[in-house]
Tab-separated table of C-alpha atoms in Angstrom:
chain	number	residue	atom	x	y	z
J	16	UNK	CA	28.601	141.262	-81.557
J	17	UNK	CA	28.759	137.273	-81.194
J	18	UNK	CA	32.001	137.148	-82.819
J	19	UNK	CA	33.888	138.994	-80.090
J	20	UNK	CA	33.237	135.316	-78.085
J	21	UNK	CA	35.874	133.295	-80.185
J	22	UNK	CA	35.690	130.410	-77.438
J	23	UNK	CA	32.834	129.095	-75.762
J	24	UNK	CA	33.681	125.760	-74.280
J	25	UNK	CA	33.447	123.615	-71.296
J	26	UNK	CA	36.335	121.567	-69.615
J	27	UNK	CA	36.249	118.808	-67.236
J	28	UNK	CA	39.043	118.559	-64.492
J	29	UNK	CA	39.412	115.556	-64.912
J	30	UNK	CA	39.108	114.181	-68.771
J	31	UNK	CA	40.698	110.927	-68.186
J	32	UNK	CA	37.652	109.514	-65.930
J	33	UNK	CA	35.542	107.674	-68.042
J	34	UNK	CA	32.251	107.642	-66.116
J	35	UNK	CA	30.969	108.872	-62.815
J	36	UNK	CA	28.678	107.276	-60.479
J	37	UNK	CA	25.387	108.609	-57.576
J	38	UNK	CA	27.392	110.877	-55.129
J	39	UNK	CA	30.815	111.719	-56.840
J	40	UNK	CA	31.647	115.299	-57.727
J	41	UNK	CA	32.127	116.092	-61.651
J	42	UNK	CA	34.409	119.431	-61.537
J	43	UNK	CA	35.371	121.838	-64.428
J	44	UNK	CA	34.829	125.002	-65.745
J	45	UNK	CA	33.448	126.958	-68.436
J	46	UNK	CA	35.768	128.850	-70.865
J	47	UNK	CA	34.657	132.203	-72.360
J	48	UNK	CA	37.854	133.793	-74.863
J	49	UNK	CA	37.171	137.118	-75.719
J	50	UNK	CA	38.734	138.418	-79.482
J	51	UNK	CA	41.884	140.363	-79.514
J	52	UNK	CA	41.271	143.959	-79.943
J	53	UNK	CA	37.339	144.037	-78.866
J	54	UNK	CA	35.543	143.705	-75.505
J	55	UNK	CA	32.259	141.477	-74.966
J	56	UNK	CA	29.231	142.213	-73.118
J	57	UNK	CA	27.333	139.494	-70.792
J	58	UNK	CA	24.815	139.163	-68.628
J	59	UNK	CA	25.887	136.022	-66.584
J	60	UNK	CA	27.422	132.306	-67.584
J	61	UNK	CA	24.995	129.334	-66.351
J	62	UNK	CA	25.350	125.840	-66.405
J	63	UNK	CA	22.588	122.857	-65.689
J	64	UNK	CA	23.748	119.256	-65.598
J	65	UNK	CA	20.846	116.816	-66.857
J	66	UNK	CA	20.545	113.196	-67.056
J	67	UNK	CA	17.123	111.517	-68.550
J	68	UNK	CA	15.866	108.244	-70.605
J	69	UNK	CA	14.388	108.853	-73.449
J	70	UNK	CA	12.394	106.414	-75.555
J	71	UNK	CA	10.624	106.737	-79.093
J	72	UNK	CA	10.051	105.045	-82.130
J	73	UNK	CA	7.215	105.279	-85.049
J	74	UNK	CA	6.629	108.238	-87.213
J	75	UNK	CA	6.252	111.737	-86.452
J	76	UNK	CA	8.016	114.679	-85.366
J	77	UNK	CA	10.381	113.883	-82.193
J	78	UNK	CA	9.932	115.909	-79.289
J	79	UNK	CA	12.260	117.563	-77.416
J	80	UNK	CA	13.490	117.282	-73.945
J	81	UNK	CA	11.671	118.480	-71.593
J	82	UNK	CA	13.170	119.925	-68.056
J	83	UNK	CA	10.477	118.383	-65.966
J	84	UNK	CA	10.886	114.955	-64.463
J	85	UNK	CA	7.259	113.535	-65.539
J	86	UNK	CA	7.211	111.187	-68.238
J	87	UNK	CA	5.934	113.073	-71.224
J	88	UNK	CA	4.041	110.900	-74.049
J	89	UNK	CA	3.397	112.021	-77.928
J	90	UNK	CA	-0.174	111.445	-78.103
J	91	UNK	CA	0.187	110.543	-81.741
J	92	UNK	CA	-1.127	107.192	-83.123
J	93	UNK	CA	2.352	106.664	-85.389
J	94	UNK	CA	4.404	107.988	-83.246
J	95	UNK	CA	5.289	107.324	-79.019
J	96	UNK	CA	7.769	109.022	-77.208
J	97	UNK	CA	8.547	109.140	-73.115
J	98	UNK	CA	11.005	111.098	-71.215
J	99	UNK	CA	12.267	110.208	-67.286
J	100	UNK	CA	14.499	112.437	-65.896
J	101	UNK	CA	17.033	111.438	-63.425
J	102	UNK	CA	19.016	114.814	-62.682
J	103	UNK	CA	18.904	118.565	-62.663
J	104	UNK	CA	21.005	120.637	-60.920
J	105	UNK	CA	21.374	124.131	-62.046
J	106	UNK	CA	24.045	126.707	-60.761
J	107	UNK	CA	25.084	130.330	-61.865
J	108	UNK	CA	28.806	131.045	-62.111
J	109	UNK	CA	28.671	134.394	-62.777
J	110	UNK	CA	25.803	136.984	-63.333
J	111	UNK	CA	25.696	140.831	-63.638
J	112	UNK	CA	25.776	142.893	-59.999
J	113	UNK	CA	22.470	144.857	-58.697
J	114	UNK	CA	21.973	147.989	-60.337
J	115	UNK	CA	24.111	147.299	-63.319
J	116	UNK	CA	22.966	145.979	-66.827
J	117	UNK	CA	26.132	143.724	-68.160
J	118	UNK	CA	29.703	143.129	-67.477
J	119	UNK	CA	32.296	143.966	-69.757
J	120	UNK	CA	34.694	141.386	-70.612
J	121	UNK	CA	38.120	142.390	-72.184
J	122	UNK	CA	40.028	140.399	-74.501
J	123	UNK	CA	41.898	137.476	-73.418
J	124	UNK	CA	40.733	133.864	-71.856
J	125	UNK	CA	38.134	133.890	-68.825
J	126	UNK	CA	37.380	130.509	-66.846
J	127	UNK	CA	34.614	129.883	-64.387
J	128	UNK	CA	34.776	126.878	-62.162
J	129	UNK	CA	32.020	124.697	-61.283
J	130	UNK	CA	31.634	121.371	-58.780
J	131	UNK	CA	28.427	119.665	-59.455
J	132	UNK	CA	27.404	117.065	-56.836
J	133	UNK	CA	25.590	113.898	-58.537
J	134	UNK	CA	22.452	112.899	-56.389
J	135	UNK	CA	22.850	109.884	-54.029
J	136	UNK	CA	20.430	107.943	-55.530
J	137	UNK	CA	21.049	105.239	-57.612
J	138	UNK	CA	20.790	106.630	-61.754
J	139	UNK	CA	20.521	104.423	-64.659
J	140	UNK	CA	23.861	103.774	-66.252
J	141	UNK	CA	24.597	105.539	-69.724
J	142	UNK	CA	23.163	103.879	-72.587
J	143	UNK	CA	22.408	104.447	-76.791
J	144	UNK	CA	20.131	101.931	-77.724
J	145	UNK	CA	18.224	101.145	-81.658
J	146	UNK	CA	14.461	103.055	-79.654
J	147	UNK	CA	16.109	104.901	-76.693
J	148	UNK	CA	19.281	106.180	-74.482
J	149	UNK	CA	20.120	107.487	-71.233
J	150	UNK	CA	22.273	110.682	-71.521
J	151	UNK	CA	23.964	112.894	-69.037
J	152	UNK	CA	25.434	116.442	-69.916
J	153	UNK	CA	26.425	119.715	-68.653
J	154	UNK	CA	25.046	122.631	-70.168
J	155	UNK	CA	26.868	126.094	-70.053
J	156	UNK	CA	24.403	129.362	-71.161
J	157	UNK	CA	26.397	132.358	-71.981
J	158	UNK	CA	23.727	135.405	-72.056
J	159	UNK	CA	24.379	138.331	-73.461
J	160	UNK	CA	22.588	141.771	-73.278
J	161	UNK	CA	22.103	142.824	-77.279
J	162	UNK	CA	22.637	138.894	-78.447
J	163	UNK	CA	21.036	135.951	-79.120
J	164	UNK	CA	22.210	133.437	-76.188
J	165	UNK	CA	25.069	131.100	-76.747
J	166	UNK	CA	24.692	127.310	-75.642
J	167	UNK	CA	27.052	125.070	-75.360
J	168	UNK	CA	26.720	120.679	-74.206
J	169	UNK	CA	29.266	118.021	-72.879
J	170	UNK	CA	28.392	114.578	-72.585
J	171	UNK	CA	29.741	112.398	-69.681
J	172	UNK	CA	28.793	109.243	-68.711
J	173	UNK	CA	27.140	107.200	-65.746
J	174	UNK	CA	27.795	104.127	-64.843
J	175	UNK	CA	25.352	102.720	-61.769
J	176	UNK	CA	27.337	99.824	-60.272
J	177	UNK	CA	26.756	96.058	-60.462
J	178	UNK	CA	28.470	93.708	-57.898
J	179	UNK	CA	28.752	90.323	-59.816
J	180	UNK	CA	29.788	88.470	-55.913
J	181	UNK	CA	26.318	89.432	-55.100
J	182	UNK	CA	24.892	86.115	-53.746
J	183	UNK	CA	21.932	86.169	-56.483
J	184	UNK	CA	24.474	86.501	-59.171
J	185	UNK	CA	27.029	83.809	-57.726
J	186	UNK	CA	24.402	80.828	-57.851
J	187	UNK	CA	24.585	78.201	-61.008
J	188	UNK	CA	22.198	78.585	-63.937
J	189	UNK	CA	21.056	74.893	-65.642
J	190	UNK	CA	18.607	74.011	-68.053
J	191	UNK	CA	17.664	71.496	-70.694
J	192	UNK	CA	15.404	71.025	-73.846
J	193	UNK	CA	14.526	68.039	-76.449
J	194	UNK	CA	13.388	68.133	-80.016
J	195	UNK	CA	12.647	65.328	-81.899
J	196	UNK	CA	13.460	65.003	-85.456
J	197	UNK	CA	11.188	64.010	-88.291
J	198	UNK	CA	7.579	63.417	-88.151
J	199	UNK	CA	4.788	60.437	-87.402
J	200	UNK	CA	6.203	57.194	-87.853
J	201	UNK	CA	9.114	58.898	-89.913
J	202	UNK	CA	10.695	60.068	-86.718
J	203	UNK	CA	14.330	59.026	-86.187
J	204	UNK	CA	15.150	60.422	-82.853
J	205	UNK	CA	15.479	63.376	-80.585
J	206	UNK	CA	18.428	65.618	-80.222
J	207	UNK	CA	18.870	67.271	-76.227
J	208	UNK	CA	20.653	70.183	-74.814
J	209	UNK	CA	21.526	70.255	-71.316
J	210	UNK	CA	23.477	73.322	-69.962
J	211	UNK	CA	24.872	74.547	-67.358
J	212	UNK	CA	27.113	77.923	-65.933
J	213	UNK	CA	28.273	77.960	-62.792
J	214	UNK	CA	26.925	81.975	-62.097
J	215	UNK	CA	24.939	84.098	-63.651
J	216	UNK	CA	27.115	87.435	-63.224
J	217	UNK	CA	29.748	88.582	-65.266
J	218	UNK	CA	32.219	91.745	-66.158
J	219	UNK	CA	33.443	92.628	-69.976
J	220	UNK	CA	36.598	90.299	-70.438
J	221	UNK	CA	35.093	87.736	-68.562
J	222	UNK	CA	35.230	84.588	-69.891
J	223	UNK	CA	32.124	82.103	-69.253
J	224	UNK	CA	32.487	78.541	-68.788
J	225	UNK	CA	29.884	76.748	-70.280
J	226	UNK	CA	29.095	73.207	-69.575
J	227	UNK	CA	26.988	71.262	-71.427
J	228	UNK	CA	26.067	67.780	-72.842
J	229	UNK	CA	24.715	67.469	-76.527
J	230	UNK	CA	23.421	64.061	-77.470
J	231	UNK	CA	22.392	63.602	-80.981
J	232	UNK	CA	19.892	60.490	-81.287
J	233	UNK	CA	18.559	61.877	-84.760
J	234	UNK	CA	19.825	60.755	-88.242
J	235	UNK	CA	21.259	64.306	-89.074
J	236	UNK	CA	24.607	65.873	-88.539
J	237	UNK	CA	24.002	68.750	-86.135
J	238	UNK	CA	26.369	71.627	-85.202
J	239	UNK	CA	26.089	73.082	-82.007
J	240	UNK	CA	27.141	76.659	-80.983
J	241	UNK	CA	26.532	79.367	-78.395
J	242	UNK	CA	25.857	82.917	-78.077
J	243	UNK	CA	25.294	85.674	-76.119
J	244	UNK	CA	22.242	87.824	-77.047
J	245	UNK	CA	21.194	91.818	-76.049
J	246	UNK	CA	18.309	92.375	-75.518
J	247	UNK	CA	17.085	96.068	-75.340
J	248	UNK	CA	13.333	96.770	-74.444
J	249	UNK	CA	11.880	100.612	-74.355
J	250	UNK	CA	8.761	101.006	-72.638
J	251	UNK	CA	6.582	104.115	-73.259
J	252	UNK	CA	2.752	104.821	-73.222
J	253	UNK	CA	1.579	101.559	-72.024
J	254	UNK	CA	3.806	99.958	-74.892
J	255	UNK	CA	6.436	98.286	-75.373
J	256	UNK	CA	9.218	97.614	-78.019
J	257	UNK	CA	11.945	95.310	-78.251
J	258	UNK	CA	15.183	94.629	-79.905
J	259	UNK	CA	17.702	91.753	-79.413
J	260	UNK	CA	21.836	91.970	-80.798
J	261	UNK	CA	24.131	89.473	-81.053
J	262	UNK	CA	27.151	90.400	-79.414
J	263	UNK	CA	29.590	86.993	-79.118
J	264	UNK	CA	29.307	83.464	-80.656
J	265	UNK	CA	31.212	80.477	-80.470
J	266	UNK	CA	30.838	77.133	-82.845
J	267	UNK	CA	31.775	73.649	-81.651
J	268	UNK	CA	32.168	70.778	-83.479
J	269	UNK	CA	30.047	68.734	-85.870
J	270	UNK	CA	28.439	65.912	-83.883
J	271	UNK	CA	27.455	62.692	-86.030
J	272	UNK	CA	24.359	60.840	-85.568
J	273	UNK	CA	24.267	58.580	-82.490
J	274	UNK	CA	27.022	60.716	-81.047
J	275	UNK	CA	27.190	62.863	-78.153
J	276	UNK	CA	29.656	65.752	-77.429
J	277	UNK	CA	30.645	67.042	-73.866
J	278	UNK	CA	31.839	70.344	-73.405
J	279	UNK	CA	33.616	71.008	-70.194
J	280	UNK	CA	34.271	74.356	-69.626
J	281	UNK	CA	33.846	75.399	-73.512
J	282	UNK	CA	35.252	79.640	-73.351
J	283	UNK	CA	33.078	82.223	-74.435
J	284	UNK	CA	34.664	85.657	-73.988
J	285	UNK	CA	32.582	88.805	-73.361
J	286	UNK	CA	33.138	92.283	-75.384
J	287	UNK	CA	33.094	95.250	-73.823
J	288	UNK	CA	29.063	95.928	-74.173
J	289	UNK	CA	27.255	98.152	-71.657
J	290	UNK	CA	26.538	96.713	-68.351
J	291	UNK	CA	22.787	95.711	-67.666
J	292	UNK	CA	20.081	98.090	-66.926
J	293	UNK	CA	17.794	96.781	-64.280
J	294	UNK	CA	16.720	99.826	-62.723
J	295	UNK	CA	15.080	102.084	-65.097
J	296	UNK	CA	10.930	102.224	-65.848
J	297	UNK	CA	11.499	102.867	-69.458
J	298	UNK	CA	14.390	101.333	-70.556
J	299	UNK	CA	15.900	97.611	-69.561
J	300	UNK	CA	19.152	95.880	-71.130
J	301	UNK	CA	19.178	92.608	-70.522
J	302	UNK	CA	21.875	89.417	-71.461
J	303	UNK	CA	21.063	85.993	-72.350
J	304	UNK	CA	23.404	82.776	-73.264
J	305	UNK	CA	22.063	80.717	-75.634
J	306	UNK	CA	23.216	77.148	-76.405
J	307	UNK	CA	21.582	75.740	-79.493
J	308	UNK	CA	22.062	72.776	-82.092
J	309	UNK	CA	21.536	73.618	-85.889
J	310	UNK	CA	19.571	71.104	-87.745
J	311	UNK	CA	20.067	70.513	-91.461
J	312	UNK	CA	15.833	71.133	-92.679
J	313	UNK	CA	14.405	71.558	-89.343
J	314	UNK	CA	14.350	74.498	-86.906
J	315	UNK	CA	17.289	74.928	-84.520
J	316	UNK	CA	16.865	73.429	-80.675
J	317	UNK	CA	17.614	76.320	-78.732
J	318	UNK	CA	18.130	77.080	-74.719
J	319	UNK	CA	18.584	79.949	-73.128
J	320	UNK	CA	20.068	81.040	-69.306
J	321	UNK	CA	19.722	84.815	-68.529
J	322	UNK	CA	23.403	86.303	-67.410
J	323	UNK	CA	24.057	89.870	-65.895
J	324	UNK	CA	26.849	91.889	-66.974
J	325	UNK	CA	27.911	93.945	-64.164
J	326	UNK	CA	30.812	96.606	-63.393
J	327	UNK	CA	32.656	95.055	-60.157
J	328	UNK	CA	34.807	91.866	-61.213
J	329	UNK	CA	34.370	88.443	-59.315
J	330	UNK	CA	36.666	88.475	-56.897
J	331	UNK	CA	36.861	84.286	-57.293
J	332	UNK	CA	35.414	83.728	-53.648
J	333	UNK	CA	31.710	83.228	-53.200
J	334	UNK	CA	29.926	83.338	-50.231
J	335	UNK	CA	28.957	79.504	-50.347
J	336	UNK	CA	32.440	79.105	-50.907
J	337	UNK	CA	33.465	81.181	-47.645
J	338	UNK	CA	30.709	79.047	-45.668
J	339	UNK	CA	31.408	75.989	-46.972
J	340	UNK	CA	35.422	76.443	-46.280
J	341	UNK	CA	34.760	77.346	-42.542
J	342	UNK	CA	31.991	74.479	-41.990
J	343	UNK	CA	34.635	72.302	-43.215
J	344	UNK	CA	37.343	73.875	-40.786
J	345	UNK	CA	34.891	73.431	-37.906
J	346	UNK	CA	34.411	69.646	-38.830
J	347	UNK	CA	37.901	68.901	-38.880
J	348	UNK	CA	38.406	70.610	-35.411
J	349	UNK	CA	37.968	66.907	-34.240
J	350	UNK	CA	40.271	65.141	-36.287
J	351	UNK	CA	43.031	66.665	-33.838
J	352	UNK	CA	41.521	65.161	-30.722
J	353	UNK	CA	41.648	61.840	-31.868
J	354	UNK	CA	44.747	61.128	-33.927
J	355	UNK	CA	47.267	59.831	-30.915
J	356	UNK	CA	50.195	61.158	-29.845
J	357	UNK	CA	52.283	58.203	-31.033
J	358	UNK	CA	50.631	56.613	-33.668
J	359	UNK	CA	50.791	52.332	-33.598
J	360	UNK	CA	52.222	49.728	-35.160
J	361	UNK	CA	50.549	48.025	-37.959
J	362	UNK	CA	49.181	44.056	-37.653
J	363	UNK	CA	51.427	41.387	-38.242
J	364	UNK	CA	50.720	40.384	-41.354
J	365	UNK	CA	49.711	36.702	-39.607
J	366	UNK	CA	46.931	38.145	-38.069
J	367	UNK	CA	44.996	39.041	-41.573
J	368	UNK	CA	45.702	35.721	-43.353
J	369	UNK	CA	43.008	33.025	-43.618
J	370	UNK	CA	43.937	29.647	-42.313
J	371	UNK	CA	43.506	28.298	-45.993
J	372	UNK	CA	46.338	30.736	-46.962
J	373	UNK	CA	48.096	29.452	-43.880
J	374	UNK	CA	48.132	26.135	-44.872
J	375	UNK	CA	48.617	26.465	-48.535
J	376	UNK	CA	51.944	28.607	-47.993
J	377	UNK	CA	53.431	26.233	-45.080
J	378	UNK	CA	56.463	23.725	-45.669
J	379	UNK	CA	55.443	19.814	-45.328
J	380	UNK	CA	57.108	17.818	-42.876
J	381	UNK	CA	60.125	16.440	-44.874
J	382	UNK	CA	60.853	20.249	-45.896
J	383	UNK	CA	60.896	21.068	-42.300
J	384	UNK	CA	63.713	18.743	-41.115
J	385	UNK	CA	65.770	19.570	-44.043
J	386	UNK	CA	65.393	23.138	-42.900
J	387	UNK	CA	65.971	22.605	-39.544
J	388	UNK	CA	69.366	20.879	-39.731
J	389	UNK	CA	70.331	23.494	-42.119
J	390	UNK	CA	69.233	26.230	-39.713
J	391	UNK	CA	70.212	24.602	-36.679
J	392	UNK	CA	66.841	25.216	-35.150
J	393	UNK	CA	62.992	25.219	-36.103
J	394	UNK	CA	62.664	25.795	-39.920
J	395	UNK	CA	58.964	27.105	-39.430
J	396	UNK	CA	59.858	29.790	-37.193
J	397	UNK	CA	62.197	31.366	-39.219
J	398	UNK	CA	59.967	31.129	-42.308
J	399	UNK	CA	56.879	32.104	-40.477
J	400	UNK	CA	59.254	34.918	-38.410
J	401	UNK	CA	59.807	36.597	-42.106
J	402	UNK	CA	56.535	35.818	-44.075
J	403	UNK	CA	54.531	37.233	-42.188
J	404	UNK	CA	56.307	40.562	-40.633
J	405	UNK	CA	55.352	44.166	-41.692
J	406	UNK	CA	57.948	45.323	-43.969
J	407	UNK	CA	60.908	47.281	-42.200
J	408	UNK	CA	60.442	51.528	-41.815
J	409	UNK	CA	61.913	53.310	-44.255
J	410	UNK	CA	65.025	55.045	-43.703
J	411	UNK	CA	67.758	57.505	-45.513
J	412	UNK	CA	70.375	55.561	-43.126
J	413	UNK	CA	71.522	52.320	-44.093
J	414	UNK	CA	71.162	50.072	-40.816
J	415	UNK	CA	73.491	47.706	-42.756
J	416	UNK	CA	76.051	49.646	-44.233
J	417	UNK	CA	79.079	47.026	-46.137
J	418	UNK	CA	82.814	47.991	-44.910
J	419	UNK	CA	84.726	47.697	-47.602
């Protein structure tokens, strides 16, 4: 009887980890718990572990998965459906010795273990999407003799690493756009967006700096904001459907007519959203940023730069960086060669003053024998000894210290 099975389940080793990537080994074991009192006949305990995109919209019955890896297609005008599979891996953990028709399972709690080795290729991260997903799962088949099969799934995810310090994801995104306001002669100016990140590849919790310059020529009061879009597309049958979320806005301020706003650096944070799907023939997810100004009775001015969310952080060193760091090492290997050991004395200050400044600054005659019989020598000596000096070197030491 079916009820002798009170348990059917299957465990992971490991249920903290969160996804699994091409190559690692996902580990567990099937549970089978037998009633108390009763014994349970079975034939053997399977598992397969699956991963495939599936995409469909329209009307019409939904078809299910199918095991093989072609792309299937509902031939229906209302309806269109496609299936890619990534991975199947089938194993048998335990199944009924030659010559014998079932094994007997007392009561109590039975485990078989299983170690399922994800293919090295590169799969398509996990994703549920408004026309489509990408699902992995294990799949445990208990079969049994004079019984109806029991089935049992278990979801876990994939996640197919992005490197944001990739060099195509490190360079600076810009661009700009103009709209002008009103219309003929009526016109009272044009309103431009010009925008700029400094990469194009970003992690959830990332923050993204976003530079831009809004000038507001028009007669209107404009508010600018910015926003990062998802945009999902399924593919299937030779069409192809679309749908774009907003997952994170920010609003800056109100910006007058004739006025311009600057924002350096303005923080847009990133939610935890799935990474981007790049690699799949039926299924992309794609990010953009979009900076736009709304206009009070006209349609919003509106730019967009295309970002990737990836899975390994920026590690806050480029490789332009790197390069540009050791150019500017080797360039500076010279500056060592030519400082001297002992550097020199500055000019006396004489030798950079113009004869007119000379002139104007020297005593007249009269002033000079005054000095002189003060001084008991030449006045302009002593003047032109201390005008015209470099200061004295500094020093913690007084070289004049007062004796009390």
């Amino acid at each position: 009887m079916a009820d002798k099975v009170k348990v059917f389940c299957i465990m992971f080793n490991n249920e903290d980890k969160r996804e699994y990537s091409a190559g690692e080994v996902l580990s567990g074991h099937v549970v089978v718990e037998v009633s108390t009192g009763v014994s349970a006949q079975i034939k053997a305990v399977k598992i397969s572990t699956r991963g495939c995109a599936q995409v469909y919209w329209g009307k019409g019955p939904r078809q299910a998965p199918s095991p093989s890896s072609a792309a299937i297609a509902n031939t229906s005008s209302q309806c269109v459906q496609e299936q890619v599979e990534y991975l199947c891996i089938s194993q048998t953990l335990k199944e009924t010795p030659d010559g014998e028709e079932f094994i007997s399972l007392d009561e109590g709690r039975y485990e078989f273990p299983f170690h399922v080795e994800l293919t090295q290729t590169p799969l398509v991260t996990s994703f549920k999407g408004k026309y489509g997903s990408v699902c992995y799962e294990v799949t445990a088949v208990l079969q049994r003799p004079l019984n109806q099969d029991q089935t049992v799934n278990r979801e876990f995810s994939v996640i197919s690493h992005v490197d944001v310090n990739s060099p195509w994801l490190l360079s600076s995104v810009s661009t700009n756009n103009e709209k002008m306001i009103g219309c003929w002669i009526f016109t009272s100016g044009p309103i431009s967006l010009n925008v700029n990140i400094n990469r194009m590849g970003y992690c959830n919790g990332e923050s993204i700096p976003i530079n831009a310059v809004i000038e507001n020529c028009s007669s209107r009061l404009i508010v600018p904001k910015a926003a990062i879009y998802q945009i999902q597309t399924f593919m299937a049958n030779g069409k192809t459907k679309s749908y774009t979320k907003l997952v994170a806005s920010v609003r800056g301020n109100h910006i007058p007519s004739g006025c311009t706003d600057t924002w350096n650096g303005k923080i847009l944070k990133i939610p935890p959203v799935s990474a981007s799907i790049l690699n799949s023939s039926v299924i992309r997810v794609e990010y953009s940023l979009a900076v736009m100004a709304q206009i009070p009775g006209a349609k919003k001015l509106k730019v967009e730069l295309p970002i990737v969310i990836g899975s390994i952080p920026y590690n806050g060193l480029d490789g332009r960086s790197s390069s540009l760091s050791r150019h500017f090492s080797m360039d500076m290997s010279w500056l060592a060669l030519a400082l001297p050991e002992v550097p020199e004395a500055p000019p006396n200050y004489a030798d950079v003053v113009s004869e007119e400044e000379f002139e104007l600054h020297s005593p007249s005659y009269s002033q000079s024998e005054e000095l002189e019989r003060q001084l008991g020598g030449q006045a302009l000596s002593y003047i032109q000894e201390f005008r015209f000096q470099p200061p004295p070197l500094y020093s913690e030491v007084d070289s004049h210290p007062v004796h009390s």
